[in-house]
Amino acid sequence: MADDTTDTKSSNQMWGGRFASGPDAIMEEINASIGFDKKLFAQDIRGSIAHATMLAHQGIISAEDKDKIVHGLNTILSEIESGNFEFSRQLEDIHMNVEARLATLIGPAAGRLHTARSRNDQVALDFRLWVKEELQKTEQMLTHLIAAFLDRAEEHAESVMPGFTHLQTAQPVTFGHHCMAYVEMFGRDRSRVRHAIEHLDESPIGAAALAGTGYPIDRHMTAKALGFREPTRNSIDTVSDRDFAIEFLSIAAIAGMHLSRLAEEIVIWSTPQFGFVRLSDAFSTGSSIMPQKKNPDAAELVRAKTGRINGSLVALLTIMKGLPLAYSKDMQEDKEQVFDAAESLELAIVAMTGMVRDMTVNTARMKAAAGSGYSTATDLADWLVREAGLPFRDAHHVTGRAVALAESKGCDLAELPLSDLQAIHPDITDKVYDVLTVEASVASRKSFGGTAPSEVRKQIAFWRARN
Ligand code: ARG
């Protein structure tokens, strides 16, 4: 697929009637979008076939011309798919490249295709179709990622790890529970994707340049043929709206933020200092100088892709924010942002799904870390409330003294002799040692949505049924 970049001075074939000479080379350079919007070829051709079919059905063009147009468009589709199509930069964009080729293939009938439409509604249509398909793909990919987490959560419903706040050991949790936190996050991303598909499910074609058209078109027919729920209701809004692209980018940015937090955790967990997980060679690389190293490059790149996606969101919001209604050429800059973000998001989700399934979990390391840092201090306080009838604030104070004592002796809470504990509060009995283990701690947290293995299993069942 060679780009024709020759600078000729002949006037443009498609809109050149009013122009004496061709565009300056720099004009052609800044104006052309074919370099990236050729990605929309399949949507452009589908849209044109639906439009031509409707025009013939409404008696606006003849059935004979429609047949020629449809046949020609299908020929172009296979030419492009097989790499036998020469894209021309002088023809600016995908719409005019296709139409010019159609004229070569079928002659004057090609000129009837653009009746009752404009490139403004055409590009809105092509791009919406593309974003809709991308959202559908994203929904599938998120479902695979969620499934990977559900499997790991099931496997590790009982594996104890430290739960953190401020990245300081807080309370023991289960690794299954931690995995299920990501299921919630990616589940929300997936429902945002589903809502976005509903929002954009309106067909723009037939809004024409901005005002609609005097031809007796049937927009409901084209909407149906193209798989949209209904046509858009305001022609001005239709050609000036890029909310669907911005929604895609916002969803991508939020999902990217989730993926990046996960990536960050994998980076931390896979350090020798943590040693909670190990990535196989499939998702890590070595260092060219330090033979002992195994670097989590894939996770780091997922973290970085998020920066690109955020950039695209901000770029498109900025492009759109000052535009008067309706269409302005600024809007041509929407596509590269969305294409780039979509590619980054796809890569990030797929790479993460791979890493979640691939990582080896070191449950012994996690359990050892879970018990350190006085992580069961809250359990001691809760025991004092429950068994000794102390108000929580007093129990908190007593526990604080026990932690300070253990710290000064360089031991764990469970290693303090009963006499030491009773010196702090006389009502403490040897039953307290039952709640000072990490297993007892997590098993006790049975509140709805809590970390107890029994609760984690309920949440796994909920999500399995929800898919
Ligand atoms: N390539 C253009 C775009 O992507 C197509 C629409 C052009 N419309 C126009 N009035 N010049 O936005």
Short mmCIF file of C-alpha atoms and ligand atoms in Angstrom, two decimals:
data_model
loop_
_atom_site.label_atom_id
_atom_site.label_comp_id
_atom_site.label_asym_id
_atom_site.label_seq_id
_atom_site.Cartn_x
_atom_site.Cartn_y
_atom_site.Cartn_z
CA MET A 1 0.00 0.00 0.00
CA ALA A 2 2.18 2.84 -1.21
CA ASP A 3 1.25 6.42 -0.37
CA ASP A 4 1.25 8.73 -3.34
CA THR A 5 3.04 11.81 -2.06
CA THR A 6 3.87 13.56 -5.32
CA ASP A 7 3.20 17.27 -5.30
CA THR A 8 1.21 18.07 -8.40
CA LYS A 9 -0.34 21.42 -9.04
CA SER A 10 -3.55 20.12 -10.59
CA SER A 11 -6.75 21.07 -8.83
CA ASN A 12 -8.34 18.47 -6.54
CA GLN A 13 -10.54 16.00 -8.40
CA MET A 14 -13.23 15.86 -5.73
CA TRP A 15 -13.82 19.46 -4.65
CA GLY A 16 -11.58 21.28 -7.10
CA GLY A 17 -14.31 22.92 -9.17
CA ARG A 18 -13.90 26.22 -7.40
CA PHE A 19 -10.09 26.13 -7.25
CA ALA A 20 -7.72 27.26 -9.95
CA SER A 21 -4.67 25.31 -8.83
CA GLY A 22 -3.80 22.45 -6.57
CA PRO A 23 -2.88 22.82 -2.90
CA ASP A 24 0.50 23.95 -1.85
CA ALA A 25 2.62 20.98 -0.76
CA ILE A 26 2.45 22.06 2.87
CA MET A 27 -1.32 22.37 2.61
CA GLU A 28 -1.50 18.83 1.35
CA GLU A 29 0.75 17.72 4.18
CA ILE A 30 -1.31 19.32 6.93
CA ASN A 31 -4.67 18.53 5.38
CA ALA A 32 -4.29 14.87 4.49
CA SER A 33 -5.56 12.28 6.92
CA ILE A 34 -5.25 9.21 4.71
CA GLY A 35 -2.06 8.18 6.55
CA PHE A 36 -4.19 7.23 9.54
CA ASP A 37 -7.85 7.23 8.51
CA LYS A 38 -7.27 4.41 6.01
CA LYS A 39 -7.83 2.29 9.11
CA LEU A 40 -11.53 3.13 8.62
CA PHE A 41 -11.79 1.57 5.15
CA ALA A 42 -14.12 -1.30 6.12
CA GLN A 43 -16.46 1.00 8.03
CA ASP A 44 -16.42 3.54 5.19
CA ILE A 45 -17.39 0.92 2.64
CA ARG A 46 -20.07 -0.63 4.86
CA GLY A 47 -21.54 2.82 5.42
CA SER A 48 -21.54 3.62 1.71
CA ILE A 49 -23.23 0.33 0.81
CA ALA A 50 -25.99 0.99 3.36
CA HIS A 51 -26.38 4.57 2.11
CA ALA A 52 -26.56 3.58 -1.58
CA THR A 53 -29.04 0.80 -0.80
CA MET A 54 -31.26 3.27 1.04
CA LEU A 55 -30.99 5.85 -1.79
CA ALA A 56 -32.21 3.23 -4.28
CA HIS A 57 -34.96 2.02 -1.96
CA GLN A 58 -36.22 5.60 -1.68
CA GLY A 59 -36.05 6.10 -5.45
CA ILE A 60 -33.32 8.74 -5.14
CA ILE A 61 -30.93 6.75 -7.35
CA SER A 62 -31.75 3.92 -9.74
CA ALA A 63 -31.47 0.28 -8.77
CA GLU A 64 -29.01 -0.16 -11.63
CA ASP A 65 -26.68 2.54 -10.32
CA LYS A 66 -26.98 1.14 -6.82
CA ASP A 67 -25.94 -2.32 -8.07
CA LYS A 68 -22.90 -0.87 -9.80
CA ILE A 69 -21.97 1.12 -6.71
CA VAL A 70 -22.32 -1.85 -4.36
CA HIS A 71 -20.37 -4.11 -6.69
CA GLY A 72 -17.62 -1.50 -7.08
CA LEU A 73 -17.42 -0.93 -3.32
CA ASN A 74 -17.06 -4.66 -2.69
CA THR A 75 -14.27 -4.78 -5.26
CA ILE A 76 -12.50 -1.93 -3.46
CA LEU A 77 -12.92 -3.73 -0.15
CA SER A 78 -11.13 -6.79 -1.45
CA GLU A 79 -8.46 -4.65 -3.12
CA ILE A 80 -7.69 -2.95 0.18
CA GLU A 81 -7.86 -6.17 2.19
CA SER A 82 -5.42 -7.88 -0.17
CA GLY A 83 -3.03 -4.92 -0.20
CA ASN A 84 -3.73 -4.07 -3.82
CA PHE A 85 -4.98 -0.56 -3.33
CA GLU A 86 -2.94 2.54 -3.88
CA PHE A 87 -3.82 5.22 -1.35
CA SER A 88 -3.28 8.77 -2.55
CA ARG A 89 -2.47 11.65 -0.26
CA GLN A 90 -3.76 14.13 -2.82
CA LEU A 91 -7.17 12.59 -2.26
CA GLU A 92 -6.87 13.59 1.39
CA ASP A 93 -8.79 10.95 3.23
CA ILE A 94 -10.31 7.49 3.12
CA HIS A 95 -13.68 8.79 1.91
CA MET A 96 -12.28 10.41 -1.20
CA ASN A 97 -9.81 7.63 -1.88
CA VAL A 98 -12.65 5.13 -1.99
CA GLU A 99 -14.92 7.36 -4.05
CA ALA A 100 -12.22 8.19 -6.58
CA ARG A 101 -11.43 4.53 -7.06
CA LEU A 102 -15.14 3.81 -7.44
CA ALA A 103 -15.30 6.34 -10.28
CA THR A 104 -12.42 4.56 -12.02
CA LEU A 105 -14.13 1.22 -11.59
CA ILE A 106 -17.76 2.01 -12.47
CA GLY A 107 -17.72 5.41 -14.18
CA PRO A 108 -20.34 8.15 -13.73
CA ALA A 109 -22.64 6.12 -11.44
CA ALA A 110 -20.00 6.61 -8.73
CA GLY A 111 -20.90 10.30 -8.64
CA ARG A 112 -24.38 9.44 -7.32
CA LEU A 113 -23.14 7.80 -4.13
CA HIS A 114 -22.53 11.09 -2.36
CA THR A 115 -26.14 12.27 -2.89
CA ALA A 116 -27.77 13.36 0.39
CA ARG A 117 -24.65 12.99 2.47
CA SER A 118 -21.47 14.89 3.30
CA ARG A 119 -18.08 13.82 4.51
CA ASN A 120 -19.13 15.31 7.84
CA ASP A 121 -21.79 12.70 8.54
CA GLN A 122 -19.74 10.08 6.69
CA VAL A 123 -16.71 10.45 8.95
CA ALA A 124 -18.94 10.60 12.04
CA LEU A 125 -20.44 7.30 10.92
CA ASP A 126 -17.17 5.56 10.07
CA PHE A 127 -15.55 6.60 13.32
CA ARG A 128 -18.56 5.63 15.44
CA LEU A 129 -18.64 2.20 13.84
CA TRP A 130 -14.93 1.79 14.54
CA VAL A 131 -15.20 2.90 18.17
CA LYS A 132 -18.23 0.65 18.69
CA GLU A 133 -16.28 -2.38 17.46
CA GLU A 134 -13.31 -1.41 19.61
CA LEU A 135 -15.56 -1.13 22.66
CA GLN A 136 -16.99 -4.57 21.93
CA LYS A 137 -13.45 -5.95 21.70
CA THR A 138 -12.52 -4.21 24.95
CA GLU A 139 -15.53 -5.76 26.68
CA GLN A 140 -14.31 -9.21 25.63
CA MET A 141 -10.74 -8.56 26.72
CA LEU A 142 -11.88 -7.30 30.12
CA THR A 143 -13.98 -10.43 30.52
CA HIS A 144 -10.86 -12.56 29.96
CA LEU A 145 -8.90 -10.50 32.48
CA ILE A 146 -11.69 -10.85 35.05
CA ALA A 147 -11.78 -14.61 34.42
CA ALA A 148 -8.03 -14.83 35.05
CA PHE A 149 -8.45 -13.05 38.40
CA LEU A 150 -11.41 -15.24 39.37
CA ASP A 151 -9.30 -18.35 38.80
CA ARG A 152 -6.41 -16.98 40.88
CA ALA A 153 -8.82 -15.84 43.60
CA GLU A 154 -10.34 -19.30 43.81
CA GLU A 155 -6.93 -20.90 44.02
CA HIS A 156 -5.87 -18.46 46.78
CA ALA A 157 -9.08 -17.91 48.72
CA GLU A 158 -7.22 -19.02 51.86
CA SER A 159 -3.70 -17.74 51.17
CA VAL A 160 -2.85 -15.09 53.71
CA MET A 161 -0.92 -11.96 52.77
CA PRO A 162 -0.39 -8.61 54.44
CA GLY A 163 -2.98 -6.01 53.57
CA PHE A 164 -1.50 -2.54 53.28
CA THR A 165 -2.48 1.04 53.87
CA HIS A 166 0.15 3.69 53.13
CA LEU A 167 2.10 0.65 51.85
CA GLN A 168 2.63 -0.19 55.53
CA THR A 169 1.41 -3.54 56.82
CA ALA A 170 -2.11 -2.98 58.10
CA GLN A 171 -4.09 -6.20 58.63
CA PRO A 172 -3.81 -9.70 57.21
CA VAL A 173 -5.99 -10.32 54.16
CA THR A 174 -6.20 -13.18 51.70
CA PHE A 175 -4.58 -13.04 48.30
CA GLY A 176 -7.94 -14.19 46.92
CA HIS A 177 -9.56 -11.11 48.41
CA HIS A 178 -6.87 -8.88 46.91
CA CYS A 179 -7.47 -10.47 43.48
CA MET A 180 -11.19 -9.86 43.87
CA ALA A 181 -10.51 -6.15 44.40
CA TYR A 182 -9.24 -6.10 40.81
CA VAL A 183 -12.31 -8.02 39.67
CA GLU A 184 -14.43 -5.18 41.07
CA MET A 185 -12.27 -2.56 39.32
CA PHE A 186 -12.26 -4.27 35.93
CA GLY A 187 -15.93 -5.14 36.38
CA ARG A 188 -16.69 -1.42 36.69
CA ASP A 189 -14.58 -0.75 33.59
CA ARG A 190 -16.59 -3.35 31.73
CA SER A 191 -19.90 -1.82 32.72
CA ARG A 192 -18.61 1.60 31.62
CA VAL A 193 -17.79 0.00 28.25
CA ARG A 194 -21.32 -1.43 28.04
CA HIS A 195 -22.87 1.95 28.81
CA ALA A 196 -20.68 3.64 26.23
CA ILE A 197 -21.87 1.19 23.59
CA GLU A 198 -25.45 2.13 24.46
CA HIS A 199 -24.67 5.86 24.29
CA LEU A 200 -23.07 5.72 20.88
CA ASP A 201 -25.56 3.34 19.35
CA GLU A 202 -27.16 6.01 17.13
CA SER A 203 -26.53 6.38 13.44
CA PRO A 204 -25.14 9.72 12.22
CA ILE A 205 -25.56 9.10 8.48
CA GLY A 206 -28.13 11.40 6.87
CA ALA A 207 -27.29 14.42 9.03
CA ALA A 208 -25.44 15.50 5.86
CA ALA A 209 -23.19 18.58 6.17
CA LEU A 210 -25.02 19.85 9.28
CA ALA A 211 -28.61 20.69 8.37
CA GLY A 212 -30.05 17.42 7.12
CA THR A 213 -31.14 17.10 3.51
CA GLY A 214 -34.05 17.81 1.18
CA TYR A 215 -33.87 14.34 -0.36
CA PRO A 216 -36.49 11.88 0.94
CA ILE A 217 -33.96 9.69 2.74
CA ASP A 218 -34.82 7.05 5.34
CA ARG A 219 -32.42 7.35 8.24
CA HIS A 220 -34.13 4.58 10.16
CA MET A 221 -33.34 2.21 7.32
CA THR A 222 -29.62 3.02 7.28
CA ALA A 223 -29.48 2.93 11.08
CA LYS A 224 -30.94 -0.56 11.08
CA ALA A 225 -28.74 -1.79 8.23
CA LEU A 226 -25.64 -0.64 10.10
CA GLY A 227 -26.65 -2.25 13.38
CA PHE A 228 -27.50 0.96 15.25
CA ARG A 229 -30.48 1.17 17.60
CA GLU A 230 -31.83 4.36 15.96
CA PRO A 231 -30.71 7.46 14.06
CA THR A 232 -29.33 10.51 15.92
CA ARG A 233 -31.94 13.23 16.49
CA ASN A 234 -30.14 16.52 15.77
CA SER A 235 -28.15 16.98 12.59
CA ILE A 236 -26.02 19.83 13.99
CA ASP A 237 -25.03 17.84 17.06
CA THR A 238 -24.46 14.75 14.95
CA VAL A 239 -21.65 16.22 12.89
CA SER A 240 -20.06 18.16 15.74
CA ASP A 241 -20.23 15.47 18.41
CA ARG A 242 -17.18 13.45 19.39
CA ASP A 243 -18.42 12.43 22.84
CA PHE A 244 -18.26 8.78 21.82
CA ALA A 245 -14.52 9.12 21.18
CA ILE A 246 -13.97 11.06 24.40
CA GLU A 247 -15.98 8.48 26.32
CA PHE A 248 -13.84 5.74 24.85
CA LEU A 249 -10.72 7.63 25.94
CA SER A 250 -12.05 8.29 29.45
CA ILE A 251 -12.92 4.64 29.88
CA ALA A 252 -9.49 3.73 28.56
CA ALA A 253 -7.86 6.19 30.95
CA ILE A 254 -9.72 4.79 33.97
CA ALA A 255 -9.03 1.19 32.95
CA GLY A 256 -5.42 2.20 32.25
CA MET A 257 -5.17 3.65 35.76
CA HIS A 258 -6.40 0.32 37.17
CA LEU A 259 -3.99 -1.63 35.00
CA SER A 260 -1.17 0.64 36.08
CA ARG A 261 -1.91 0.13 39.78
CA LEU A 262 -1.86 -3.60 39.20
CA ALA A 263 1.38 -3.25 37.25
CA GLU A 264 2.87 -1.28 40.11
CA GLU A 265 1.89 -4.00 42.59
CA ILE A 266 3.44 -6.67 40.40
CA VAL A 267 6.63 -4.62 40.18
CA ILE A 268 6.73 -4.32 43.99
CA TRP A 269 5.68 -7.92 44.67
CA SER A 270 8.30 -9.34 42.34
CA THR A 271 11.25 -7.57 44.00
CA PRO A 272 13.54 -9.92 45.95
CA GLN A 273 12.66 -7.84 49.05
CA PHE A 274 8.97 -8.73 48.78
CA GLY A 275 9.22 -11.97 46.84
CA PHE A 276 5.43 -12.44 46.83
CA VAL A 277 5.24 -13.38 43.15
CA ARG A 278 7.55 -14.55 40.45
CA LEU A 279 7.00 -13.87 36.77
CA SER A 280 8.16 -16.53 34.35
CA ASP A 281 10.65 -15.75 31.60
CA ALA A 282 7.66 -15.19 29.34
CA PHE A 283 6.94 -11.86 31.05
CA SER A 284 10.35 -10.69 32.22
CA THR A 285 13.75 -9.87 30.81
CA GLY A 286 17.29 -10.10 32.03
CA SER A 287 19.82 -7.35 32.38
CA SER A 288 22.65 -7.08 29.85
CA ILE A 289 25.15 -6.39 32.63
CA MET A 290 23.78 -7.84 35.88
CA PRO A 291 23.32 -11.59 35.42
CA GLN A 292 21.24 -12.05 38.58
CA LYS A 293 18.47 -9.72 37.44
CA LYS A 294 15.00 -10.52 36.28
CA ASN A 295 13.07 -7.40 35.40
CA PRO A 296 9.28 -7.06 35.20
CA ASP A 297 9.44 -5.11 31.92
CA ALA A 298 5.95 -6.05 30.75
CA ALA A 299 4.41 -4.68 33.96
CA GLU A 300 6.50 -1.53 33.70
CA LEU A 301 5.36 -0.97 30.13
CA VAL A 302 1.72 -1.44 31.11
CA ARG A 303 2.30 1.25 33.75
CA ALA A 304 3.80 3.51 31.09
CA LYS A 305 1.08 2.95 28.46
CA THR A 306 -1.31 4.58 30.89
CA GLY A 307 0.57 7.83 30.43
CA ARG A 308 0.00 7.72 26.68
CA ILE A 309 -3.70 7.00 27.12
CA ASN A 310 -4.09 9.93 29.52
CA GLY A 311 -2.30 12.12 26.98
CA SER A 312 -4.79 11.13 24.27
CA LEU A 313 -7.76 11.93 26.50
CA VAL A 314 -6.42 15.37 27.36
CA ALA A 315 -5.49 16.01 23.72
CA LEU A 316 -8.98 15.29 22.41
CA LEU A 317 -10.72 17.23 25.19
CA THR A 318 -8.48 20.16 24.33
CA ILE A 319 -9.05 19.83 20.59
CA MET A 320 -12.83 19.91 21.10
CA LYS A 321 -13.20 22.48 23.85
CA GLY A 322 -13.13 25.64 21.74
CA LEU A 323 -14.99 24.49 18.65
CA PRO A 324 -18.12 26.33 17.59
CA LEU A 325 -20.89 24.10 16.19
CA ALA A 326 -20.91 22.29 13.86
CA TYR A 327 -17.99 20.50 12.12
CA SER A 328 -14.49 22.00 12.07
CA LYS A 329 -11.42 20.42 10.55
CA ASP A 330 -9.83 20.33 14.00
CA MET A 331 -11.97 17.26 14.53
CA GLN A 332 -9.88 15.29 12.06
CA GLU A 333 -7.30 15.10 14.86
CA ASP A 334 -9.62 12.86 16.88
CA LYS A 335 -8.63 9.62 15.18
CA GLU A 336 -4.94 9.26 15.94
CA GLN A 337 -5.62 9.83 19.64
CA VAL A 338 -8.24 7.10 19.73
CA PHE A 339 -6.24 4.67 17.55
CA ASP A 340 -3.15 5.09 19.70
CA ALA A 341 -5.04 4.75 22.97
CA ALA A 342 -6.91 1.69 21.69
CA GLU A 343 -3.67 -0.01 20.74
CA SER A 344 -2.10 0.79 24.11
CA LEU A 345 -5.17 -0.38 26.02
CA GLU A 346 -5.42 -3.65 24.09
CA LEU A 347 -1.76 -4.41 24.70
CA ALA A 348 -2.02 -3.52 28.38
CA ILE A 349 -5.10 -5.67 29.03
CA VAL A 350 -3.78 -8.67 27.13
CA ALA A 351 -0.32 -8.44 28.73
CA MET A 352 -1.86 -8.15 32.18
CA THR A 353 -4.16 -11.11 31.61
CA GLY A 354 -1.07 -13.10 30.67
CA MET A 355 0.86 -11.96 33.75
CA VAL A 356 -2.02 -12.68 36.14
CA ARG A 357 -2.24 -16.24 34.83
CA ASP A 358 1.53 -16.63 34.62
CA MET A 359 2.74 -15.41 38.00
CA THR A 360 3.82 -17.93 40.61
CA VAL A 361 2.53 -16.96 44.03
CA ASN A 362 4.88 -17.54 46.96
CA THR A 363 2.33 -18.21 49.69
CA ALA A 364 5.01 -18.91 52.33
CA ARG A 365 6.59 -15.47 51.81
CA MET A 366 3.19 -13.82 51.86
CA LYS A 367 2.19 -15.57 55.07
CA ALA A 368 5.43 -14.70 56.82
CA ALA A 369 5.04 -11.07 55.81
CA ALA A 370 1.39 -11.11 56.87
CA GLY A 371 2.35 -11.90 60.43
CA SER A 372 5.05 -9.30 60.77
CA GLY A 373 4.49 -5.66 61.67
CA TYR A 374 1.94 -6.44 64.42
CA SER A 375 -0.72 -6.99 61.80
CA THR A 376 -3.06 -8.70 64.29
CA ALA A 377 -3.07 -5.76 66.71
CA THR A 378 -6.64 -4.91 65.69
CA ASP A 379 -7.62 -8.50 66.46
CA LEU A 380 -6.27 -8.10 70.01
CA ALA A 381 -8.25 -4.87 70.42
CA ASP A 382 -11.41 -6.54 69.05
CA TRP A 383 -10.88 -9.48 71.47
CA LEU A 384 -10.69 -7.06 74.41
CA VAL A 385 -13.97 -5.47 73.29
CA ARG A 386 -15.70 -8.79 72.72
CA GLU A 387 -14.34 -10.91 75.58
CA ALA A 388 -13.39 -8.36 78.26
CA GLY A 389 -16.14 -5.82 77.54
CA LEU A 390 -13.76 -2.87 77.05
CA PRO A 391 -14.88 0.15 75.02
CA PHE A 392 -13.02 0.08 71.67
CA ARG A 393 -11.04 3.24 72.48
CA ASP A 394 -9.69 1.70 75.71
CA ALA A 395 -8.98 -1.58 73.94
CA HIS A 396 -7.03 0.38 71.30
CA HIS A 397 -4.94 1.96 74.07
CA VAL A 398 -4.24 -1.37 75.82
CA THR A 399 -3.25 -2.93 72.50
CA GLY A 400 -0.94 -0.02 71.77
CA ARG A 401 0.89 -0.75 75.02
CA ALA A 402 1.15 -4.44 74.13
CA VAL A 403 2.61 -3.55 70.72
CA ALA A 404 5.13 -1.19 72.34
CA LEU A 405 6.18 -3.91 74.75
CA ALA A 406 6.56 -6.51 72.00
CA GLU A 407 8.55 -4.00 69.98
CA SER A 408 10.91 -3.33 72.91
CA LYS A 409 11.39 -7.08 73.34
CA GLY A 410 11.86 -7.59 69.62
CA CYS A 411 9.08 -10.19 69.38
CA ASP A 412 5.58 -10.67 67.91
CA LEU A 413 2.38 -10.09 69.86
CA ALA A 414 1.75 -13.85 69.96
CA GLU A 415 5.20 -14.35 71.51
CA LEU A 416 4.49 -12.15 74.55
CA PRO A 417 4.00 -14.33 77.66
CA LEU A 418 0.56 -14.19 79.25
CA SER A 419 2.04 -12.58 82.36
CA ASP A 420 3.23 -9.62 80.26
CA LEU A 421 -0.21 -9.23 78.67
CA GLN A 422 -1.95 -9.49 82.04
CA ALA A 423 0.34 -6.83 83.45
CA ILE A 424 -1.07 -4.52 80.79
CA HIS A 425 -4.67 -5.62 81.39
CA PRO A 426 -5.70 -8.17 84.04
CA ASP A 427 -8.72 -9.49 82.08
CA ILE A 428 -6.60 -10.97 79.30
CA THR A 429 -6.66 -14.80 79.31
CA ASP A 430 -4.76 -17.38 77.30
CA LYS A 431 -7.75 -17.57 74.93
CA VAL A 432 -6.37 -14.39 73.34
CA TYR A 433 -3.69 -16.39 71.55
CA ASP A 434 -6.42 -17.91 69.32
CA VAL A 435 -7.01 -14.58 67.61
CA LEU A 436 -3.39 -13.55 67.27
CA THR A 437 -2.64 -15.83 64.31
CA VAL A 438 -3.07 -14.49 60.79
CA GLU A 439 -5.41 -17.35 59.82
CA ALA A 440 -7.74 -16.59 62.73
CA SER A 441 -7.58 -12.93 61.87
CA VAL A 442 -8.74 -13.36 58.28
CA ALA A 443 -11.29 -16.05 59.15
CA SER A 444 -12.95 -13.68 61.62
CA ARG A 445 -13.56 -10.94 59.04
CA LYS A 446 -16.84 -12.37 57.79
CA SER A 447 -18.67 -9.05 57.28
CA PHE A 448 -20.21 -8.72 53.81
CA GLY A 449 -17.34 -8.01 51.40
CA GLY A 450 -14.75 -8.86 54.07
CA THR A 451 -11.57 -10.87 53.64
CA ALA A 452 -12.67 -14.17 55.27
CA PRO A 453 -12.20 -17.07 52.83
CA SER A 454 -15.94 -17.86 53.14
CA GLU A 455 -16.80 -14.30 52.02
CA VAL A 456 -14.25 -14.34 49.22
CA ARG A 457 -15.83 -17.54 47.88
CA LYS A 458 -19.26 -15.89 47.92
CA GLN A 459 -17.92 -12.97 45.90
CA ILE A 460 -16.26 -15.32 43.42
CA ALA A 461 -19.60 -17.12 42.94
CA PHE A 462 -21.34 -13.76 42.43
CA TRP A 463 -18.91 -12.73 39.67
CA ARG A 464 -18.92 -16.12 37.99
CA ALA A 465 -22.70 -15.90 37.69
CA ARG A 466 -22.46 -12.31 36.48
CA ASN A 467 -20.27 -12.90 33.44
N1 ARG B 1 -10.98 13.74 6.91
C1 ARG B 1 -12.03 14.49 7.51
C2 ARG B 1 -12.07 14.21 9.02
O1 ARG B 1 -11.51 13.27 9.43
C3 ARG B 1 -13.35 14.11 6.90
C4 ARG B 1 -14.39 15.18 6.99
C5 ARG B 1 -14.04 16.32 6.12
N2 ARG B 1 -15.08 17.30 6.08
C6 ARG B 1 -14.89 18.51 5.63
N3 ARG B 1 -15.88 19.34 5.67
N4 ARG B 1 -13.75 18.90 5.13
O2 ARG B 1 -12.64 14.94 9.80
#
